[in-house]
Amino acid sequence: MSCNWGTELWDQFDNLEKHTSWGIDFLERYTKFVKERADIELSYAKQIRSLSKKYHPKRSREDESRYTWCLSFAATLQQLNELAVQREELAENLNSQIACELTRYTQELKTERKTHFQDGRRAQQHIESSWKQLESSKRRFERDCKEAERAQHVSDRIDLDSKTDGEKARQTAQQKQQAAEESRKDYVTSLNQFNQDQHQHYHTLVPVIYQRIQDMEERRIERIGEAMRSSAEAERKVLPVVRRCLDAMMDAAESIQPRKVTFLWASVLSVLVEVW
Amino acid sequence: MSCNWGTELWDQFDNLEKHTSWGIDFLERYTKFVKERADIELSYAKQIRSLSKKYHPKRSREDESRYTWCLSFAATLQQLNELAVQREELAENLNSQIACELTRYTQELKTERKTHFQDGRRAQQHIESSWKQLESSKRRFERDCKEAERAQHVSDRIDLDSKTDGEKARQTAQQKQQAAEESRKDYVTSLNQFNQDQHQHYHTLVPVIYQRIQDMEERRIERIGEAMRSSAEAERKVLPVVRRCLDAMMDAAESIQPRKVTFLWASVLSVLVEVW
């Protein structure tokens, strides 16, 4: 087992954090794009509407309602106003049904993402502290072994010279031996605990968190696809109405009758001619 | 024959001038409308194009080209740019093929209209001077008749008193009689001339001018109808291309594959997992 495994895992979590953060950035960028698109549509609609209003006859003059070309222009302006209404509806759809929903969803996603990385960090901290516990038990056991060995050595040498000192050294060696035994047991416990923690970390905790992050990513991407489809669909829905408006403009243009108009005007003249 | 016939005819020409001037105003108003419409389309296209540019990835990063959602967004932006191109072409058509042509035509029409009313005014002046000539001949004839009558009366009275004075008075009366006869002939000539002028004025000159103005009006109205049709047609021509762009956006949105993306991402993870 490499000593830098913790760093590698940590790097991996960092990569995941970067990747998911980039995903959220993209979501926010796309939302901003949809909003700006809606603003453009709204400003276009506003211009079209005020153009229609500007050229619409102030009041229905008898003069104007008598001529087919005046009536046709008025009909064209009315259809233009209808086009503005359509663009306004598109802007409204893009804003409320797409951008607002995406903003709300992004907030949810940020919260969910935070939870997953908090869980990840908690798991990471737990395995790290388990590793530290194991390292410290190991060091204590190694130290206690050395001390017990040294005490045994001292006891073995003193035993040959003096009985009283020998008894004391034997007791010390025995105590050190016991302490080493305790440290060994402790080390074994820590090792078992760590092995268990490590197994759980790699086979349960981390895979579950990864799976959740992966699910979250899939949902995010599905959601982006859905938003893109809805945007295109919102705009496609406008087309048949635009088509109808343009057909109505064409009908209005075709209903202009130059001869009918001048006949009317000529009849006015003939009345005046009779006066002479 | 009423004495104010000249005024009535003049009023009638005034009405025609007002009517045709109103027609030209309408033509100019419609041209201005088409230009403003083109400006709106151009500004809309510009905004759409800069939105597409703003969100287009600065450079093709390996990261971005690996993910279907990034590719789809790039495709959407490309289609958006195509929509801008379509709107620019519409603006160009409205400006060059409709507004510019109408401006040129309006200039021609103004020149033509000016000619017709100049002809009208010339005819009017001619018949007025013919009338004045008739009036003056009539007044001279009446005056000469009265003078001849008075001279005859003087001659008749003097003839009874003195032979010498009588001869002189008879000569004067004879001269006055001759002058009255001359004035009568002159008056008859003026009357014949005026009758001829009047006939030509009412049966040829004025009807021809009226017919020309009427033809001019018919052409103007036909031209307006044509411009309205062309405008609607220019906009209708854009629709199938817009439809194709939106279909391509829909296809791009539908090509997003959440599982393919995360599989790729998960495989990167598995490599890293093996390191541990």
XYZ file of C-alpha atoms in Angstrom:
552
model
C 0.000 0.000 0.000
C 1.479 3.281 -1.137
C 1.808 6.039 1.421
C 0.391 8.684 -0.952
C -2.886 6.894 -1.606
C -4.705 9.572 0.437
C -3.338 12.344 -1.765
C -4.415 10.479 -4.901
C -7.949 9.962 -3.629
C -8.044 13.598 -2.611
C -6.850 14.648 -6.098
C -9.589 12.500 -7.550
C -12.224 14.245 -5.454
C -10.713 17.557 -6.534
C -11.087 16.528 -10.170
C -14.684 15.565 -9.567
C -15.319 18.861 -7.849
C -13.780 20.751 -10.771
C -15.727 18.711 -13.301
C -19.095 19.153 -11.570
C -18.397 22.826 -10.910
C -17.697 23.283 -14.630
C -21.004 21.510 -15.314
C -22.841 23.980 -13.077
C -21.005 26.888 -14.718
C -22.210 25.603 -18.071
C -25.777 25.393 -16.748
C -25.567 28.996 -15.512
C -23.995 30.113 -18.792
C -26.768 28.419 -20.755
C -29.423 30.013 -18.498
C -27.860 33.431 -19.054
C -27.833 32.741 -22.783
C -31.572 31.897 -22.773
C -32.332 35.067 -20.772
C -30.338 37.230 -23.193
C -32.074 35.539 -26.112
C -35.444 36.351 -24.469
C -34.351 39.982 -23.991
C -33.464 40.247 -27.687
C -36.859 38.825 -28.660
C -38.590 41.250 -26.307
C -36.719 44.261 -27.649
C -37.462 43.109 -31.227
C -41.156 42.699 -30.362
C -41.201 46.166 -28.786
C -39.684 47.760 -31.901
C -42.065 45.901 -34.224
C -45.044 46.892 -32.079
C -44.095 50.569 -31.959
C -43.479 50.563 -35.739
C -46.985 49.162 -36.239
C -48.420 51.782 -33.876
C -46.446 54.655 -35.451
C -47.800 53.992 -38.953
C -51.327 53.100 -37.956
C -53.757 55.871 -38.976
C -54.421 58.087 -35.955
C -58.192 57.922 -36.478
C -60.243 56.214 -39.141
C -60.597 59.029 -41.672
C -63.323 58.595 -44.263
C -60.686 59.268 -46.920
C -58.497 56.398 -45.793
C -61.196 53.793 -45.301
C -62.429 54.395 -48.887
C -59.208 53.258 -50.573
C -58.181 49.604 -50.828
C -54.458 50.482 -50.542
C -55.080 52.299 -47.234
C -57.098 49.349 -45.946
C -54.337 46.935 -47.052
C -51.655 48.911 -45.258
C -53.784 49.016 -42.105
C -54.232 45.212 -42.349
C -50.458 44.758 -42.790
C -49.823 46.852 -39.672
C -52.332 44.768 -37.734
C -50.547 41.557 -38.766
C -47.233 43.145 -37.806
C -48.664 43.774 -34.360
C -49.665 40.101 -34.201
C -46.032 39.168 -35.052
C -44.913 41.323 -32.102
C -47.377 39.476 -29.839
C -45.900 36.148 -30.991
C -42.335 37.310 -30.237
C -43.424 38.549 -26.825
C -44.942 35.161 -26.073
C -41.725 33.476 -27.188
C -39.699 35.756 -24.889
C -42.095 34.996 -22.045
C -41.778 31.226 -22.640
C -37.981 31.369 -22.798
C -37.871 33.393 -19.605
C -40.474 31.735 -17.405
C -40.549 28.163 -18.684
C -36.857 27.722 -19.400
C -34.554 30.273 -17.741
C -36.469 30.505 -14.423
C -36.834 26.722 -14.165
C -33.123 26.267 -14.904
C -32.186 28.847 -12.250
C -34.306 27.022 -9.668
C -32.848 23.666 -10.727
C -29.273 25.001 -10.557
C -29.851 26.019 -6.931
C -31.089 22.504 -6.106
C -28.129 21.005 -7.942
C -25.642 23.172 -6.044
C -27.133 22.022 -2.723
C -27.081 18.372 -3.797
C -23.494 18.648 -5.048
C -22.401 20.247 -1.764
C -23.922 17.312 0.168
C -22.059 14.726 -1.930
C -18.705 16.428 -1.484
C -19.309 16.913 2.246
C -20.008 13.146 2.491
C -16.865 12.511 0.459
C -14.779 14.721 2.716
C -16.210 13.072 5.816
C -15.320 9.605 4.453
C -11.889 10.899 3.554
C -11.331 12.327 7.028
C -12.521 9.080 8.618
C -10.115 6.880 6.628
C -7.306 9.346 7.227
C -7.852 9.326 10.978
C -8.078 5.509 10.889
C -4.734 5.484 9.022
C -3.190 7.862 11.547
C -4.460 5.655 14.372
C -2.818 2.644 12.693
C 0.460 4.507 12.151
C 0.557 5.680 15.742
C -0.254 2.129 17.061
C 2.471 0.740 14.832
C 5.025 3.280 16.054
C 4.060 2.633 19.696
C 4.343 -1.158 19.181
C 7.750 -0.809 17.500
C 8.962 1.462 20.284
C 7.597 -0.872 22.995
C 9.222 -3.897 21.291
C 12.574 -2.149 21.243
C 12.213 -1.103 24.869
C 11.217 -4.635 25.927
C 14.190 -6.079 24.035
C 16.529 -3.556 25.653
C 15.082 -4.289 29.150
C 15.466 -8.044 28.538
C 19.068 -7.520 27.522
C 19.787 -5.416 30.674
C 18.043 -8.023 32.818
C 20.031 -10.864 31.247
C 23.355 -9.069 31.996
C 22.495 -7.899 35.600
C 21.127 -11.317 36.511
C 24.686 -12.689 36.397
C 26.103 -10.022 38.861
C 23.512 -9.306 41.575
C 20.449 -11.105 42.762
C 18.636 -7.994 44.117
C 19.324 -5.857 41.029
C 18.606 -8.868 38.862
C 15.127 -9.274 40.362
C 14.379 -5.585 39.719
C 15.632 -5.723 36.127
C 13.634 -8.935 35.489
C 10.500 -7.213 36.744
C 11.192 -4.208 34.478
C 11.784 -6.495 31.488
C 8.574 -8.357 32.245
C 6.647 -5.080 32.477
C 8.143 -3.898 29.167
C 7.281 -7.262 27.631
C 3.718 -6.864 28.852
C 3.559 -3.299 27.529
C 4.876 -4.517 24.146
C 2.243 -7.265 24.163
C -0.435 -4.657 24.880
C 0.887 -2.466 22.041
C 0.864 -5.464 19.717
C -2.761 -6.200 20.586
C -3.546 -2.538 20.125
C -1.744 -2.517 16.803
C -3.603 -5.609 15.658
C -6.906 -3.965 16.666
C -5.966 -0.781 14.778
C -4.871 -2.829 11.769
C -8.124 -4.790 11.742
C -10.095 -1.593 12.194
C -8.178 0.076 9.375
C -8.591 -2.918 7.064
C -12.292 -2.907 7.806
C -12.494 0.896 7.297
C -10.479 0.684 4.102
C -12.709 -2.069 2.725
C -15.818 -0.091 3.560
C -14.264 3.094 2.132
C -13.391 1.523 -1.229
C -16.215 -0.940 -1.580
C -19.120 1.013 -0.094
C -18.667 4.663 0.874
C -16.685 5.995 -2.080
C -18.514 3.937 -4.783
C -21.873 5.125 -3.378
C -20.761 8.774 -3.412
C -19.320 8.375 -6.923
C -22.559 6.772 -8.085
C -24.584 9.624 -6.631
C -22.356 12.223 -8.304
C -22.631 10.281 -11.572
C -26.450 10.183 -11.278
C -26.432 13.891 -10.522
C -24.320 14.546 -13.632
C -26.647 12.444 -15.804
C -29.656 14.353 -14.532
C -27.893 17.670 -15.178
C -27.084 16.704 -18.756
C -30.603 15.382 -19.367
C -31.897 18.656 -18.018
C -29.721 20.680 -20.398
C -30.935 18.566 -23.316
C -34.516 19.138 -22.193
C -33.966 22.922 -21.953
C -32.400 23.002 -25.431
C -35.316 21.012 -26.852
C -37.862 23.277 -25.134
C -36.137 26.405 -26.491
C -36.185 25.121 -30.058
C -39.778 23.927 -29.613
C -40.915 27.309 -28.203
C -39.506 28.986 -31.294
C -40.890 26.345 -33.665
C -44.372 26.876 -32.196
C -44.266 30.510 -33.395
C -43.687 29.573 -37.060
C -47.241 28.535 -38.101
C -48.634 31.773 -36.613
C -45.959 33.832 -38.394
C -46.879 31.977 -41.592
C -50.561 32.894 -41.111
C -49.664 36.566 -40.472
C -47.566 36.724 -43.645
C -50.310 35.005 -45.665
C -52.771 37.605 -44.356
C -50.349 40.384 -45.390
C -50.131 38.831 -48.853
C -53.944 38.621 -49.091
C -54.190 42.271 -48.028
C -51.656 43.291 -50.701
C -53.535 41.289 -53.341
C -56.860 42.886 -52.453
C -55.607 46.280 -53.692
C -57.731 47.284 -56.722
C -56.257 50.235 -58.657
C -59.276 50.493 -61.044
C -61.902 50.362 -58.342
C -60.168 53.174 -56.512
C -59.799 55.451 -59.511
C -63.332 54.678 -60.683
C -64.549 56.013 -57.329
C -62.317 59.036 -57.706
C -63.352 59.550 -61.358
C -67.013 59.437 -60.395
C -66.352 62.324 -58.022
C -64.838 64.206 -60.938
C -67.757 63.468 -63.280
C -70.148 65.006 -60.751
C -68.071 68.172 -60.734
C -67.783 68.158 -64.522
C -71.585 68.201 -64.816
C -71.687 71.496 -62.929
C -70.062 73.317 -65.877
C -72.640 79.715 -69.151
C -71.816 80.693 -65.590
C -69.149 83.323 -65.052
C -67.424 81.300 -62.283
C -66.778 78.196 -64.399
C -63.043 79.042 -64.373
C -62.947 79.010 -60.589
C -64.737 75.647 -60.471
C -62.346 74.063 -62.936
C -59.465 75.519 -60.979
C -60.900 74.095 -57.723
C -61.151 70.739 -59.448
C -57.492 70.856 -60.460
C -56.677 71.856 -56.881
C -58.550 68.779 -55.628
C -56.661 66.577 -58.041
C -53.377 68.131 -56.948
C -54.250 67.502 -53.292
C -55.344 63.940 -54.004
C -52.242 63.005 -56.003
C -49.992 64.768 -53.489
C -51.592 62.695 -50.728
C -50.917 59.585 -52.849
C -47.238 60.512 -53.109
C -47.114 61.220 -49.362
C -48.508 57.748 -48.774
C -45.865 56.256 -51.087
C -43.122 58.081 -49.157
C -44.657 57.062 -45.833
C -44.778 53.428 -46.957
C -41.147 53.612 -48.173
C -40.097 55.040 -44.796
C -42.025 52.241 -43.092
C -40.192 49.571 -45.149
C -36.818 51.198 -44.334
C -37.589 51.300 -40.617
C -38.748 47.683 -40.779
C -35.415 46.789 -42.460
C -33.516 48.677 -39.741
C -35.340 46.702 -37.043
C -34.492 43.426 -38.788
C -30.865 44.492 -39.124
C -30.574 45.470 -35.465
C -32.253 42.170 -34.466
C -29.827 40.234 -36.694
C -26.884 42.095 -35.163
C -27.989 41.254 -31.629
C -28.612 37.595 -32.515
C -25.217 37.356 -34.218
C -23.323 38.905 -31.309
C -25.183 36.623 -28.855
C -24.077 33.622 -30.911
C -20.499 34.933 -30.992
C -20.448 35.773 -27.266
C -21.380 32.220 -26.212
C -19.355 30.400 -28.823
C -16.361 28.664 -27.190
C -13.272 30.841 -27.659
C -11.201 27.939 -28.930
C -12.099 24.302 -29.382
C -10.923 22.910 -26.053
C -10.484 19.146 -25.917
C -12.743 19.169 -22.844
C -15.616 20.795 -24.673
C -15.455 18.756 -27.854
C -15.637 15.533 -25.813
C -19.093 16.199 -24.375
C -22.284 15.880 -26.432
C -23.942 18.749 -24.525
C -21.083 21.112 -25.400
C -21.269 20.031 -29.031
C -25.049 20.537 -29.043
C -24.741 24.028 -27.640
C -22.117 24.887 -30.252
C -24.454 23.558 -32.967
C -27.336 25.659 -31.552
C -25.137 28.772 -31.661
C -24.189 28.018 -35.241
C -27.868 27.749 -36.224
C -28.545 30.995 -34.384
C -25.885 32.627 -36.512
C -27.641 31.239 -39.590
C -30.887 32.852 -38.345
C -29.019 36.174 -38.109
C -27.811 35.731 -41.706
C -31.417 35.153 -42.824
C -32.612 38.315 -41.064
C -29.769 40.307 -42.603
C -30.774 39.060 -46.044
C -34.385 40.026 -45.338
C -33.260 43.528 -44.285
C -31.140 43.776 -47.428
C -34.081 42.723 -49.639
C -36.460 45.171 -47.959
C -33.939 47.971 -48.348
C -32.531 47.431 -51.824
C -35.350 45.667 -53.656
C -38.282 47.507 -52.118
C -37.387 50.803 -50.386
C -34.728 51.935 -52.902
C -36.905 51.029 -55.894
C -39.868 52.874 -54.352
C -37.712 55.967 -53.706
C -36.569 55.976 -57.328
C -40.134 55.427 -58.553
C -41.459 58.244 -56.309
C -39.008 60.656 -57.945
C -40.227 59.637 -61.405
C -43.828 59.965 -60.285
C -43.232 63.464 -58.878
C -41.745 64.568 -62.216
C -44.631 63.020 -64.168
C -47.221 64.591 -61.869
C -45.571 68.015 -62.222
C -45.811 67.722 -66.048
C -49.532 66.879 -65.945
C -50.365 69.824 -63.708
C -48.205 72.178 -65.798
C -50.174 71.033 -68.877
C -53.388 71.555 -66.930
C -52.377 75.047 -65.901
C -51.342 75.933 -69.439
C -54.757 74.767 -70.775
C -56.451 76.708 -68.020
C -54.510 79.880 -68.860
C -55.290 79.473 -72.545
C -59.045 79.161 -72.057
C -58.975 82.066 -69.566
C -57.190 84.352 -72.020
C -59.607 83.245 -74.781
C -62.493 84.163 -72.447
C -60.921 87.532 -71.629
C -60.493 88.172 -75.380
C -64.194 87.345 -75.926
C -65.276 89.601 -73.046
C -63.187 92.503 -74.333
C -64.491 92.057 -77.941
C -68.031 91.953 -76.587
C -67.518 95.128 -74.543
C -65.943 96.942 -77.537
C -68.821 95.846 -79.841
C -71.462 97.053 -77.330
C -69.634 100.355 -76.904
C -69.257 100.829 -80.699
C -72.952 99.968 -81.256
C -74.000 102.602 -78.713
C -71.670 105.190 -80.284
C -72.937 104.396 -83.806
C -76.554 104.698 -82.598
C -75.781 108.012 -80.902
C -73.971 109.350 -84.069
C -76.945 108.258 -86.246
C -79.325 110.063 -83.889
C -77.190 113.294 -84.045
C -76.952 112.992 -87.872
C -80.738 112.541 -88.200
C -81.414 115.723 -86.119
C -78.691 117.923 -87.770
C -79.751 116.814 -91.264
C -82.995 118.825 -90.820
C -81.161 122.108 -89.810
C -77.955 122.444 -91.895
C -76.686 120.793 -95.036
C -72.932 121.264 -94.285
C -73.177 120.052 -90.660
C -75.549 117.349 -91.837
C -72.992 115.987 -94.285
C -70.288 115.924 -91.561
C -72.601 114.212 -89.080
C -73.668 111.645 -91.693
C -70.031 110.879 -92.401
C -69.372 110.458 -88.641
C -72.414 108.217 -88.255
C -71.280 106.149 -91.246
C -67.781 105.805 -89.760
C -69.238 104.772 -86.399
C -71.496 102.306 -88.183
C -68.475 100.850 -89.946
C -66.513 100.664 -86.654
C -69.498 98.891 -85.004
C -69.611 96.487 -87.956
C -65.874 95.832 -87.533
C -66.386 95.245 -83.793
C -69.260 92.875 -84.542
C -67.050 90.868 -86.916
C -64.295 90.924 -84.313
C -66.737 89.785 -81.668
C -68.022 86.981 -83.869
C -64.428 85.883 -84.552
C -63.651 85.942 -80.808
C -66.859 84.046 -80.057
C -66.088 81.405 -82.667
C -62.538 81.161 -81.384
C -63.730 80.853 -77.798
C -66.359 78.228 -78.706
C -63.680 76.276 -80.519
C -61.229 76.669 -77.593
C -63.907 75.698 -75.091
C -64.843 72.608 -77.084
C -61.205 71.582 -77.347
C -60.656 72.346 -73.656
C -63.573 70.199 -72.461
C -63.510 67.487 -75.074
C -59.802 67.037 -75.657
C -57.284 68.862 -73.468
C -58.813 68.394 -70.003
C -60.049 64.800 -70.577
C -56.589 63.822 -71.847
C -54.890 65.355 -68.817
C -57.433 63.741 -66.482
C -56.900 60.386 -68.177
C -53.119 60.722 -67.791
C -53.485 61.590 -64.095
C -55.869 58.662 -63.656
C -53.400 56.299 -65.378
C -50.632 57.678 -63.168
C -52.776 57.022 -60.078
C -53.534 53.459 -61.191
C -49.846 52.776 -61.732
C -49.023 54.238 -58.305
C -51.575 52.017 -56.582
C -50.458 48.949 -58.536
C -46.912 49.767 -57.486
C -47.892 49.988 -53.820
C -49.671 46.640 -54.059
C -46.576 45.173 -55.709
C -44.312 46.548 -52.942
C -46.611 45.125 -50.245
C -46.627 41.733 -51.949
C -42.834 41.773 -52.327
C -42.384 42.659 -48.631
C -44.594 39.800 -47.468
C -42.927 37.462 -49.971
C -39.398 38.450 -48.814
C -40.384 37.588 -45.266
C -42.179 34.387 -46.288
C -39.045 33.214 -48.120
C -37.161 33.258 -44.796
C -39.567 30.830 -43.093
C -38.397 27.485 -44.581
C -34.777 28.354 -43.698
C -35.792 29.327 -40.148
C -37.689 26.028 -39.949
C -34.541 24.109 -41.006
C -32.413 25.992 -38.428
C -34.872 25.175 -35.641
C -35.043 21.527 -36.742
C -31.236 21.403 -36.618
C -31.328 22.899 -33.099
C -33.844 20.239 -32.091
C -31.653 17.483 -33.583
C -28.638 18.890 -31.706
C -30.603 18.904 -28.423
C -31.757 15.345 -29.037
C -28.234 14.108 -29.728
C -27.228 14.799 -26.102
C -26.377 11.456 -24.446
C -26.094 11.710 -20.637
C -24.938 8.071 -20.222
C -22.296 8.160 -22.922
C -20.810 11.242 -21.335
C -20.676 9.873 -17.802
C -19.396 6.499 -19.016
C -16.437 8.352 -20.478
C -15.982 10.249 -17.261
C -16.394 7.088 -15.154
C -13.739 5.285 -17.198
C -11.297 8.067 -16.305
C -12.142 7.437 -12.662
C -11.660 3.658 -12.912
C -8.130 4.177 -14.229
C -7.353 6.317 -11.213
C -9.005 3.819 -8.861
C -6.637 1.100 -10.113
C -3.656 3.132 -8.924
C -4.623 2.593 -5.307
